XYZ file of C-alpha atoms in Angstrom:
626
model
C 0.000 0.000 0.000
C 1.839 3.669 -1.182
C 1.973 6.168 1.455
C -0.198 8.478 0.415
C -3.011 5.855 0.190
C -2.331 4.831 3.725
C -2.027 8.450 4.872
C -6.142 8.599 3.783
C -6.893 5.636 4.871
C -5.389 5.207 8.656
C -5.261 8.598 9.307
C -8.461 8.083 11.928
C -10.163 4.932 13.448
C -11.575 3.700 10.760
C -15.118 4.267 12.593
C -17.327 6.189 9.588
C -18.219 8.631 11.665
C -14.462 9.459 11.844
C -12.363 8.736 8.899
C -9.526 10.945 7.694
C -10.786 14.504 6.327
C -7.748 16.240 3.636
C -8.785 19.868 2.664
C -6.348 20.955 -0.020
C -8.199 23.609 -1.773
C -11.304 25.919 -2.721
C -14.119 23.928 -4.992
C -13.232 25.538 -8.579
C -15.755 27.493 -9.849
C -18.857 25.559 -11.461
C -19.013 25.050 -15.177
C -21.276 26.506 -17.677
C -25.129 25.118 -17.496
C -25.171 23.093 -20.732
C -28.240 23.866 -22.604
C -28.228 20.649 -25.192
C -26.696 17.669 -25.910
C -24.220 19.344 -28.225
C -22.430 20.575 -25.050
C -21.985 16.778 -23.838
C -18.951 15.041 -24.164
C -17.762 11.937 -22.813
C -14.838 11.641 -25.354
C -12.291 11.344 -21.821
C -14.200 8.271 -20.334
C -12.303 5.388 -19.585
C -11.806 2.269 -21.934
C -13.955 -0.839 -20.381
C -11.769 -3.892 -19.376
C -12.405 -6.335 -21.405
C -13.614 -10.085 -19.897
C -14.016 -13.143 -21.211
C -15.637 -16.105 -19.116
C -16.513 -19.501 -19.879
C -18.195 -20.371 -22.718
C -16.986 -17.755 -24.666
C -18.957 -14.665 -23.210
C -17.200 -11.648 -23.558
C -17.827 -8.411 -21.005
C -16.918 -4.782 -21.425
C -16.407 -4.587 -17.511
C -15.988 -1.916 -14.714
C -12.606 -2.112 -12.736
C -12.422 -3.766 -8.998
C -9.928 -2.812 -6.732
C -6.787 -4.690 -6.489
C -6.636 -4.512 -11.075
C -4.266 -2.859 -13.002
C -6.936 -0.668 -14.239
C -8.096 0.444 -10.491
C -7.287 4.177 -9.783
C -4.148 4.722 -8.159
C -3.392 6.238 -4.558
C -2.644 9.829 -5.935
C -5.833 9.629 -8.337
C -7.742 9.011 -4.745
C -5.857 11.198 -3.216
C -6.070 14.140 -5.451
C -10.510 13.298 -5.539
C -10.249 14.121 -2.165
C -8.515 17.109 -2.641
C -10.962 17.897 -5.054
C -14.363 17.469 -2.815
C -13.145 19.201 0.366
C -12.082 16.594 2.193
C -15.416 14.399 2.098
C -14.236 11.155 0.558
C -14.512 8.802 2.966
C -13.161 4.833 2.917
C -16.756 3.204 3.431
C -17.058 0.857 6.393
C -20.115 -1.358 6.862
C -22.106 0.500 10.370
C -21.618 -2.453 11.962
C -17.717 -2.906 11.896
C -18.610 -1.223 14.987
C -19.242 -4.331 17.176
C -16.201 -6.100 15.297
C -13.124 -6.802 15.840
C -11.650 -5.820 12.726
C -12.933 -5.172 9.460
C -10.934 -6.846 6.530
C -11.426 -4.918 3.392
C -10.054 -4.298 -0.103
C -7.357 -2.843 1.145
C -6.417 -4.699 4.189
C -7.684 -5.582 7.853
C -8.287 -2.479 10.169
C -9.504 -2.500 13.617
C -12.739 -1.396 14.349
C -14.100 -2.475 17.751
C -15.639 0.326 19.544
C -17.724 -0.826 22.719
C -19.829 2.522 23.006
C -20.411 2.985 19.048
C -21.275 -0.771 19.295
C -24.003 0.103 21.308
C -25.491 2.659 19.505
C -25.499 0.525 16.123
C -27.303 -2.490 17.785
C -29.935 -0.386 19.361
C -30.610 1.636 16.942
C -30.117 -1.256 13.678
C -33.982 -1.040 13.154
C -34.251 2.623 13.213
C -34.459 4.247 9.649
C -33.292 7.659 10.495
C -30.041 6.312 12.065
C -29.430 4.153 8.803
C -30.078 7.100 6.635
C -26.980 9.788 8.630
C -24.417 6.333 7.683
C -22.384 7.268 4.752
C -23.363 4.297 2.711
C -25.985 2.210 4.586
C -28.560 0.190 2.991
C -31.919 0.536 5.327
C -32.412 -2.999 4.047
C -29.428 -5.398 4.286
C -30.295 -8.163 1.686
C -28.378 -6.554 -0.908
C -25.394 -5.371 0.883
C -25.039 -9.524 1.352
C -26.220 -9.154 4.792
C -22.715 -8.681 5.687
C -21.130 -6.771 9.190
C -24.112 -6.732 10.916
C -24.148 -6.231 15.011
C -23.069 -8.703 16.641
C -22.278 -9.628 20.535
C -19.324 -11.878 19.163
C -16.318 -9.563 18.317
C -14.631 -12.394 16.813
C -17.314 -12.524 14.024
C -15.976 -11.949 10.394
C -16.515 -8.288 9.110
C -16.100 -7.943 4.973
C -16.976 -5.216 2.914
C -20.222 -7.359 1.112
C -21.883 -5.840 -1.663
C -21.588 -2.460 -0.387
C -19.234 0.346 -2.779
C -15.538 0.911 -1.100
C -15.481 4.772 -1.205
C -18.121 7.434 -0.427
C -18.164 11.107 -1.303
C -20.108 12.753 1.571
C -20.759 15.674 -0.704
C -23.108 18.739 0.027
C -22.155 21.026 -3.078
C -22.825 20.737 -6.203
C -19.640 20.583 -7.529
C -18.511 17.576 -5.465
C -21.329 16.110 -7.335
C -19.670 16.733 -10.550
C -16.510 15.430 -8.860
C -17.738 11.979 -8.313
C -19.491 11.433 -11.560
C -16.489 12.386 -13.492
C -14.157 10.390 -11.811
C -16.174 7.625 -12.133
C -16.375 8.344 -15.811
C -12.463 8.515 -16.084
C -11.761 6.261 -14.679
C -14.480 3.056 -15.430
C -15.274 3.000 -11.884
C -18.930 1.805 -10.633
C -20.783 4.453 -9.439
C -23.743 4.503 -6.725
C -25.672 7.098 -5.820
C -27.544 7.414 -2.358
C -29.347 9.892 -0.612
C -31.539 7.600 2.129
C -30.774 4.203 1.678
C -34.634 3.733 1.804
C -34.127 0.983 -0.943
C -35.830 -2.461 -1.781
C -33.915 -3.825 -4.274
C -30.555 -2.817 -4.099
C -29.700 0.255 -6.163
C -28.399 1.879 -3.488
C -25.586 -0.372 -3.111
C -22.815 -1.953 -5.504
C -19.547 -3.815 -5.265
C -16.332 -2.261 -6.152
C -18.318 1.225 -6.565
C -17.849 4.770 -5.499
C -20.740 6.260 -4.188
C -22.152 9.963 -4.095
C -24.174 10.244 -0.722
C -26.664 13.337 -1.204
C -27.771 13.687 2.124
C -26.034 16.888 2.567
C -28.091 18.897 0.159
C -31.145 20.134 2.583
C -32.062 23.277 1.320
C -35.443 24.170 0.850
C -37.058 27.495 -1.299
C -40.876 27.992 -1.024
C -42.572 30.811 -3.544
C -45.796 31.815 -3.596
C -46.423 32.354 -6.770
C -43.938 29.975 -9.659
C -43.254 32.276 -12.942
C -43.030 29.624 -15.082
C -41.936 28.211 -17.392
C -45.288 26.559 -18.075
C -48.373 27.558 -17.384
C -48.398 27.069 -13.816
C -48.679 29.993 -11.395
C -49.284 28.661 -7.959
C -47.300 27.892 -5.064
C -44.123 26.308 -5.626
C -41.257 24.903 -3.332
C -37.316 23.763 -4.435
C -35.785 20.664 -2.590
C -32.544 19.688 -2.554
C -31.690 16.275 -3.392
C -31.673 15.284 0.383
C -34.641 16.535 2.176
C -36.966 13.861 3.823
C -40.697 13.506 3.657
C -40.578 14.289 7.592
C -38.866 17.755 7.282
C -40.466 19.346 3.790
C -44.322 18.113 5.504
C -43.090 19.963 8.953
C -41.703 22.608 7.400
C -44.597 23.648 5.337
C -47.253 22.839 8.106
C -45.591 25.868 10.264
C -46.151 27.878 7.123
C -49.372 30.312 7.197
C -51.422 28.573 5.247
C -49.960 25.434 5.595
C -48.697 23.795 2.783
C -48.108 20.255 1.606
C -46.332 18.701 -1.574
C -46.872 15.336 -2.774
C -44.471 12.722 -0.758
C -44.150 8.866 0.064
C -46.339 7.522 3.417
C -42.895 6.892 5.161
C -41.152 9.542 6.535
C -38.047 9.089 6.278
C -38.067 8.662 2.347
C -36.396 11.642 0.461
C -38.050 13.421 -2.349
C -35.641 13.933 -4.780
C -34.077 11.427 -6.568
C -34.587 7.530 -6.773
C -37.991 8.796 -5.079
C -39.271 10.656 -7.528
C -37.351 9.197 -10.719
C -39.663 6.013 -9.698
C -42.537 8.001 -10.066
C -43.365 8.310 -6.019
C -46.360 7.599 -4.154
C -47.928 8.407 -1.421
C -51.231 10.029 0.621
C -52.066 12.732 -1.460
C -51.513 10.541 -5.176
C -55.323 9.833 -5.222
C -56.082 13.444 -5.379
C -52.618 15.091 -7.179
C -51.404 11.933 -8.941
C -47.726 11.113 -8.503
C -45.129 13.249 -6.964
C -43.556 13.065 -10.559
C -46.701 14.747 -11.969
C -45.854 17.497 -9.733
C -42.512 18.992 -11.099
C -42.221 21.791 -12.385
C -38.169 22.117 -12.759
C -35.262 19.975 -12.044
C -31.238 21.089 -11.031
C -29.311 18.127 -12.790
C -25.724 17.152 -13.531
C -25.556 14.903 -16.312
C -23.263 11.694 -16.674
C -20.729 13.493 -18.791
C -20.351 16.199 -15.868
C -22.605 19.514 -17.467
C -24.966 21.389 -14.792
C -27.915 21.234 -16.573
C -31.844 22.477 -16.051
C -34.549 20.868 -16.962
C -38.234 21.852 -17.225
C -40.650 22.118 -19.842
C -38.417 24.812 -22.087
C -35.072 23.492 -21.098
C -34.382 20.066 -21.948
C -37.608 18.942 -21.847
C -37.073 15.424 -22.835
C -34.556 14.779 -20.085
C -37.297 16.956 -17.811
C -39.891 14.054 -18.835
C -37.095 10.858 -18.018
C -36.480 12.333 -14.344
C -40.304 12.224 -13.968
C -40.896 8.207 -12.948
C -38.427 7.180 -15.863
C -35.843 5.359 -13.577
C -33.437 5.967 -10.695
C -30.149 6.216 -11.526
C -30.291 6.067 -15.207
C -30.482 9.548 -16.914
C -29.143 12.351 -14.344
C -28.212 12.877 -10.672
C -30.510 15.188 -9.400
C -29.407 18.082 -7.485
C -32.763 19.929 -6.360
C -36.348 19.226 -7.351
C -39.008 22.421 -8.059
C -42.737 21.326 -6.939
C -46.008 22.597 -6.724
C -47.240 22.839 -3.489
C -51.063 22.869 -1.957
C -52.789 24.321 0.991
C -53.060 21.476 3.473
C -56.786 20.839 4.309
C -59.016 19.681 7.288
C -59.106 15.870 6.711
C -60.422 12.631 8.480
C -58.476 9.065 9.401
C -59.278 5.739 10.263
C -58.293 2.479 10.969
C -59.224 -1.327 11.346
C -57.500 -3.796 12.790
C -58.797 -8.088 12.495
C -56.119 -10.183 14.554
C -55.876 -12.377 17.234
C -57.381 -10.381 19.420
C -60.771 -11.573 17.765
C -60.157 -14.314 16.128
C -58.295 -17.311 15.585
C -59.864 -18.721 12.909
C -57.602 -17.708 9.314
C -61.064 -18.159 7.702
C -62.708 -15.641 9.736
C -59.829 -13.102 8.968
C -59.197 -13.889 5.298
C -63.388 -13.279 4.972
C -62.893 -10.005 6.525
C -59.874 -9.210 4.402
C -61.674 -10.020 0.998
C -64.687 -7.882 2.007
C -62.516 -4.881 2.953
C -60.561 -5.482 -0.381
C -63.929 -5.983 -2.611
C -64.444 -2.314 -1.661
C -61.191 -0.827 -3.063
C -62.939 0.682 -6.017
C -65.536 2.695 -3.582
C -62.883 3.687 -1.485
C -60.520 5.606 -3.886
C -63.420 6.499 -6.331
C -63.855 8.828 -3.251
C -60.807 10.209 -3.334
C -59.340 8.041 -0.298
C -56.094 6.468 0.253
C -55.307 3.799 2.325
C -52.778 1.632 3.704
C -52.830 -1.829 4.975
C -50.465 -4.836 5.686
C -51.335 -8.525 5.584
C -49.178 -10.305 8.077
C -50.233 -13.840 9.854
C -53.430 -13.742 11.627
C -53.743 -10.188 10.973
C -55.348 -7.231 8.790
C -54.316 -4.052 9.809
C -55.786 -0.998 7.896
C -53.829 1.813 9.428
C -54.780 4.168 7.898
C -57.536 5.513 5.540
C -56.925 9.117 4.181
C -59.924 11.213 3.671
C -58.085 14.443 2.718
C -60.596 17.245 2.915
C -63.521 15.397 4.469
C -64.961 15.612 7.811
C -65.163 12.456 9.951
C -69.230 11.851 8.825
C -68.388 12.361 5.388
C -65.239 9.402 5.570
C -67.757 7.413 7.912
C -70.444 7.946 5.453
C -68.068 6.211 2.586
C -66.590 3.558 5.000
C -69.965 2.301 6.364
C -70.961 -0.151 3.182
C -67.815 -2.300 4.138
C -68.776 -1.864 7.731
C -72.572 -3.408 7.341
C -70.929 -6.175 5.331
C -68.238 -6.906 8.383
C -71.455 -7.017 10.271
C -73.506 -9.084 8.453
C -70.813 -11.576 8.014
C -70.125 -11.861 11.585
C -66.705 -10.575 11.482
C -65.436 -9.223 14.696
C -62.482 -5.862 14.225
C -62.082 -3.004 15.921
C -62.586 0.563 13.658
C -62.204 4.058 14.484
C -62.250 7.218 12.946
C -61.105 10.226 13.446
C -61.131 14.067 12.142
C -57.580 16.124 12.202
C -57.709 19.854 11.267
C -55.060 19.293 8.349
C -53.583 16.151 6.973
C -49.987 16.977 8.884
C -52.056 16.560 12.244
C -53.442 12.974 10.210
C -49.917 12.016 9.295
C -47.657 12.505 11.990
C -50.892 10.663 14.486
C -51.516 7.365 12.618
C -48.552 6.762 9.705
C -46.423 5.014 11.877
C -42.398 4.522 11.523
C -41.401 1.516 9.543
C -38.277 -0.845 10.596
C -35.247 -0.894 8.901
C -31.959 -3.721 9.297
C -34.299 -6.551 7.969
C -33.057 -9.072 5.244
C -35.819 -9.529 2.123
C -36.751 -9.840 -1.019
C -39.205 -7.576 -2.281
C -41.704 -7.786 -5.124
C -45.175 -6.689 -5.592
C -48.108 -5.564 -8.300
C -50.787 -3.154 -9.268
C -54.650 -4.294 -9.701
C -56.620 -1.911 -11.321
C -60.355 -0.907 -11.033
C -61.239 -4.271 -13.573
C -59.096 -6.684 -11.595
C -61.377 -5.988 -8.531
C -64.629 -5.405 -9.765
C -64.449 -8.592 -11.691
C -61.589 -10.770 -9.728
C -61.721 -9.787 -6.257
C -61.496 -13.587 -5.118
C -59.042 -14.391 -7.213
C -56.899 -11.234 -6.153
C -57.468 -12.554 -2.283
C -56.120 -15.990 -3.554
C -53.493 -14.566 -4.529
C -52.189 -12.930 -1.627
C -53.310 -16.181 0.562
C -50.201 -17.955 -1.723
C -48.139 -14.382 -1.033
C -48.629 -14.810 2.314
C -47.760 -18.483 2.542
C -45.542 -19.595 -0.528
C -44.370 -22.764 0.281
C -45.195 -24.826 4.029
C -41.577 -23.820 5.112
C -42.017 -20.073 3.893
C -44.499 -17.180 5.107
C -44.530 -13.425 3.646
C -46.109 -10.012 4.285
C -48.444 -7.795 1.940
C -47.956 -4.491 2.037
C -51.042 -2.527 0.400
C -51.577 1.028 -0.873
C -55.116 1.719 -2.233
C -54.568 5.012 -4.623
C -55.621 6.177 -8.019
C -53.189 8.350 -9.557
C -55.876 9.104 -12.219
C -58.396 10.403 -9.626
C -59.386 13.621 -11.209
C -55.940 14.027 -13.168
C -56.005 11.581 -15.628
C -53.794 12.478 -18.353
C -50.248 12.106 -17.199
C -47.452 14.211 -17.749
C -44.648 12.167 -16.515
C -42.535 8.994 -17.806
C -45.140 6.669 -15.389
C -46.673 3.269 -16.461
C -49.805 4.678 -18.214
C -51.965 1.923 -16.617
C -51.673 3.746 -13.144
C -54.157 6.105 -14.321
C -57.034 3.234 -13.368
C -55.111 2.075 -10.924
C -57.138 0.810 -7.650
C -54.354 -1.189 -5.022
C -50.361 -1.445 -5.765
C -48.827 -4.370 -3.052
C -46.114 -5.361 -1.969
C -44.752 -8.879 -1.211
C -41.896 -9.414 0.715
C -40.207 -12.605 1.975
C -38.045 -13.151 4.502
C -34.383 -14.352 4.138
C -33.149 -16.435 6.842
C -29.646 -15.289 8.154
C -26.871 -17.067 7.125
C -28.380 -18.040 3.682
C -26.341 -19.785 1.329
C -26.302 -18.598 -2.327
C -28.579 -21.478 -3.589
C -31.042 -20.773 -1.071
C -31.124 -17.160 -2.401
C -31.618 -18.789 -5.491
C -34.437 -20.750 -4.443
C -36.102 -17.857 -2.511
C -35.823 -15.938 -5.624
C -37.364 -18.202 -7.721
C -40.065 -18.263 -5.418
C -40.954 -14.515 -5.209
C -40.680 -14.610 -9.167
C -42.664 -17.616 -9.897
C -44.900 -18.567 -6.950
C -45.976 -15.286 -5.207
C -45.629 -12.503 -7.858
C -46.967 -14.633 -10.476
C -49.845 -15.552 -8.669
C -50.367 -11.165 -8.598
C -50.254 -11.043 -12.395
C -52.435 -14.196 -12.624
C -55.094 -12.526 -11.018
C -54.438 -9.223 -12.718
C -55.171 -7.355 -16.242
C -53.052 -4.333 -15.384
C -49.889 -5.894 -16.751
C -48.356 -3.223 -14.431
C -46.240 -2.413 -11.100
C -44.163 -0.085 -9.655
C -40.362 0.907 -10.497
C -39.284 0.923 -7.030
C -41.029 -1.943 -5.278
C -41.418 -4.640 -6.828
C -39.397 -7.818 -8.012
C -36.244 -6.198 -10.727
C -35.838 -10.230 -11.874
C -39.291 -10.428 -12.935
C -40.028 -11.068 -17.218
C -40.850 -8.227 -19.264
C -39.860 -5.834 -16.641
C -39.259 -3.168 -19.124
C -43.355 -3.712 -20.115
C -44.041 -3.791 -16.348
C -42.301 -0.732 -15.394
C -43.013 1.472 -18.042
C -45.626 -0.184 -20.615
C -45.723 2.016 -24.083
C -43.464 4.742 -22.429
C -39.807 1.749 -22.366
C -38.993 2.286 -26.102
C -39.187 6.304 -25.422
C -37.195 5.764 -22.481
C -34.920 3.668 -23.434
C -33.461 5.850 -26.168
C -33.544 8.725 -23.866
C -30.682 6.928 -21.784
C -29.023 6.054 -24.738
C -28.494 9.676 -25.632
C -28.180 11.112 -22.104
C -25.659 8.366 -21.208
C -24.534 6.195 -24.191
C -21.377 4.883 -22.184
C -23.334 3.197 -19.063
C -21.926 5.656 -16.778
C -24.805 5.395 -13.988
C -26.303 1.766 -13.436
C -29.136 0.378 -11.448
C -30.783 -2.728 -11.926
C -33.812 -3.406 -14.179
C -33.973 0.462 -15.702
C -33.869 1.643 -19.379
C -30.927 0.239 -21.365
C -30.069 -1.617 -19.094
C -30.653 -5.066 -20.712
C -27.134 -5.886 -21.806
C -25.434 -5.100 -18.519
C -24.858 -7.998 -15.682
C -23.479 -8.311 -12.510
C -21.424 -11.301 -12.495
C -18.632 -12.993 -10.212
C -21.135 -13.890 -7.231
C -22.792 -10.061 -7.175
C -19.244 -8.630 -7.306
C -18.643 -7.068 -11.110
C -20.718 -5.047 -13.135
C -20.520 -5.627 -17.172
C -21.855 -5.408 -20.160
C -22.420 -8.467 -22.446
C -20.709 -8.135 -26.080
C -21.586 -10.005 -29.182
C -19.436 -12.662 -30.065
C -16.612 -11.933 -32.182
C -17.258 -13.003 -36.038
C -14.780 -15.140 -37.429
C -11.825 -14.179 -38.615
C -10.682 -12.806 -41.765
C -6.852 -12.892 -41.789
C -4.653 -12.946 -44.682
């Protein structure tokens, strides 16, 4: 290891909260906004090594430390330089509780009793995930690896998570990270929360951008365009959470709302919002993607760029729900915002506190879900998890209605609950705006869990006509296999609810959308790589294909649901993938950002055991030699 490269790695204790800081000099000052593509060039990108494994496939690969091609220790050194100071040497959060960590570049000590602490107890808690440089709020795709653990001894390796972070928190560190990775063929991540099902905010052998740091937030009154537009308007950075925009405009005078996800701790910006993003208020404004009005960009060739409906307008359309990762890293986000409104709540709960008959609760479960359609018709959301022996509705958003008006919508489903003999527990509730609503019954989900995710959309067809065969459905989600259980996560919204035509790069079949859910199944610690396999195959061919089965919407949703499933570019986007998919071919021909299952993407693999990210080449033709 050169001395420089050992001066930025051991400098501190190797805790991530701690690693070695270098300030050299000033940030430069930023480029020129690009205006077009003609001011793109990625003519100094790096040369893909070239692969060939058995059977003849050939791979135009990214470098892994430890290759000839790998950066060297003053090309590190001088990135750090470069951002301030904020690279960081990525160490899993819970190296903490281990003895030492051995990584790419050699075994450090990292036992800290007191630190140790902190990570176990807080190892469900989302928030603490999301302040870790390059934590993954769900560990499956990190390869479980480093977790807490009350055995010091326990082996601590690097996983599947990226080997250096930039902490960054200006823009131009941004433009740091991306170009380096384009220089140098280097696997690039980029994270803001973590909040991530299915692993794009993680990646071996990467460098990854974390764009926590950028919490600014800019309301106006009154947006001036461009567009048509005129009302009120607020700019996030790339880092802000649900939790502080909603709080933030609820002390404002009127308070104001903008279109986020259910969970708090989700940001806006980015992956979020490049999936399309859902949440309480989608039944009424559509998706948060339908709500931008202007994006702050750098593109994968390094240009500061704008886009909105006069500037780059097809880029403008790709960051709206066209994939994470895949066309731009998104430096702020420019919304419309509404005056929050008096609104109503309620929940119901049918568990073992009733009953412990299954039949008696699956009953119950198929005559709250037969009345999806009435539910968001009215302009309600709702959400609801399926676990064993329970239904728990918590909650239903009437957004402004009154507690007799959501009572009033609710009681058909009640009368049936009653006539079948089902015994639950409802109540309902009025709030004098939804930020009262949200921050009383949304409550916080639990993060450090190992699972695979997958999930699908029925639309207002699928349960008008199939509602039994939709409950069958998530009876086999639910219970897969005799040695396997799972949990439904439900979201009852209709993006088309009085908004119908969309304006972003969504799946046009959300636009008579009734209920999106999610599956997830548990994976066991300690798995080996063919049970993976096996779990896998399950998700894909027992429980999510029993969701299509019972479908016609031949849709579900970017961000959560199952990346391995067929025809994911048809289930993601529908007629909107060819568009799409040419987009990222002009906005990054060379591959420069990568996340699994989004436009383009169908050539690239990651290969080597979940270690090296490629792209497959066409077999050589024969030769031709003289």
């Amino acid at each position: 290891m050169s001395p420089s490269l050992r001066t930025l790695l051991l400098a501190a204790s190797f805790v991530p909260a701690a690693l070695a800081r270098i300030t050299v000099r000033n940030d430069p000052d930023p480029e020129a906004e690009a205006d077009s593509l003609d001011a793109l060039d990625f003519s100094d990108a790096a040369a893909p090594l070239a692969l060939t494994r058995p059977g003849g496939v050939h791979y135009a690969c990214k470098c892994l430390p430890g290759e000839s091609c790998w950066p060297s220790a003053q090309k590190w050194n001088t990135l750090n330089a470069t951002v301030n100071g904020r690279l960081r040497v990525h160490i899993p959060p819970g190296a903490v509780c281990h003895s030492s960590f051995q990584g790419p570049f050699g075994t450090v000590n990292t036992y800290d009793p007191v630190k140790c602490a902190e990570a176990t107890a807080n190892w469900s808690n989302e928030q603490w995930h999301v302040e870790q440089p390059g934590s993954n709020l769900w560990t499956y795709f990190t390869n479980d690896t480093c977790r807490p653990t009350t055995n010091p001894s326990d082996a601590c390796t690097l996983g599947y998570y990226g080997v250096y972070v930039i902490m960054a928190n200006k823009k131009q560190h941004v433009k740091a990270g991306i170009d380096f990775a384009r220089r140098n063929n280097i696997r690039l991540i980029v994270r803001n929360t973590g909040h991530d099902f299915i692993g794009r905010s993680t990646g071996y052998g990467a460098l990854i951008i974390n764009m926590h740091g950028f919490q600014d937030i800019t309301w106006t009154d009154n947006y001036k365009g461009p567009g048509s537009y005129k009302g009120g308007a607020v700019t996030i950075g790339a880092g802000v959470q649900a939790n502080t925009i909603l709080a933030q405009g609820h002390a404002k005078n009127p308070p104001r709302v903008v279109v986020t996800g259910e969970c708090p701790t989700v940001g806006i910006s980015g992956g979020f919002i490049q999936g399309g993003g859902h949440g309480p208020w989608t039944t009424l404004k559509g998706f948060s993607a339908d709500n931008v009005l202007s994006f702050e960009a750098i593109t994968a060739s390094g240009k500061y760029v704008t886009a909105n409906e006069k500037k780059n307008p097809d880029l403008f359309y790709a960051l709206k729900g066209g994939g994470p990762a895949s066309f731009a890293v998104i430096l702020s986000t420019t919304m419309k915002t509404f005056t929050d409104l008096p609104s109503a709540g309620a929940t119901l709960y049918i568990n073992t506190t009733h009953t412990f008959d299954p039949d008696v609760i699956w009953e119950g479960t198929k005559i709250f879900h037969k009345w999806s359609n009435h539910f968001v018709d009215n302009g309600l959301y709702a959400y609801y998890e399926i676990l064993p022996f329970t239904l728990r509705v918590r909650p239903w958003v009437a957004i402004g209605k009154t507690k007799a008006q959501l009572d009033s919508i609710l009681q058909p489903m009640i009368d049936e609950l009653d006539a079948a003999g089902i015994p639950y527990d409802f109540e309902s509730k009025a709030f004098p705006t939804f930020y009262d609503l949200y921050v009383d019954l949304f409550e916080p989900e639990a993060a450090g869990e190992s699972a695979l995710t997958g999930g699908w959309m029925f639309n207002h067809h699928d349960v008008a006509t199939n509602n039994d065969g939709i409950i069958e459905a998530l009876k086999t989600a639910t219970a897969p296999r005799s040695d396997l259980f799972g949990i439904i996560v439900g979201h009852l919204f209709n993006p088309g609810y009085g908004a119908p035509i969309s304006n972003s790069a969504t799946h046009p079949a959300w636009r008579n959308a009734t209920d999106f859910v999610i599956t997830v199944l548990p994976v066991p610690a300690g798995s080996s790589l063919a049970q993976k396999a096996d779990l896998q195959d399950v998700l894909t061919n027992v429980v999510d294909e029993g969701l299509r089965s019972a479908s016609t919407s031949g849709c579900t949703y970017v961000n959560e649901a199952d990346p391995y499933q067929p025809n994911w570019q048809s289930a993601f986007w529908g007629s909107e993938y060819p568009k799409l998919r040419a987009l990222r071919a002009k906005w990054d021909p060379l591959g420069v950002f990568y996340a699994v299952s989004t436009p383009g993407t169908e050539k690239w693999e990651v290969i080597d055991y979940g270690t090296r990210l490629c792209k497959r080449l066409p077999a050589p033709g024969p030769s031709t030699g003289q």
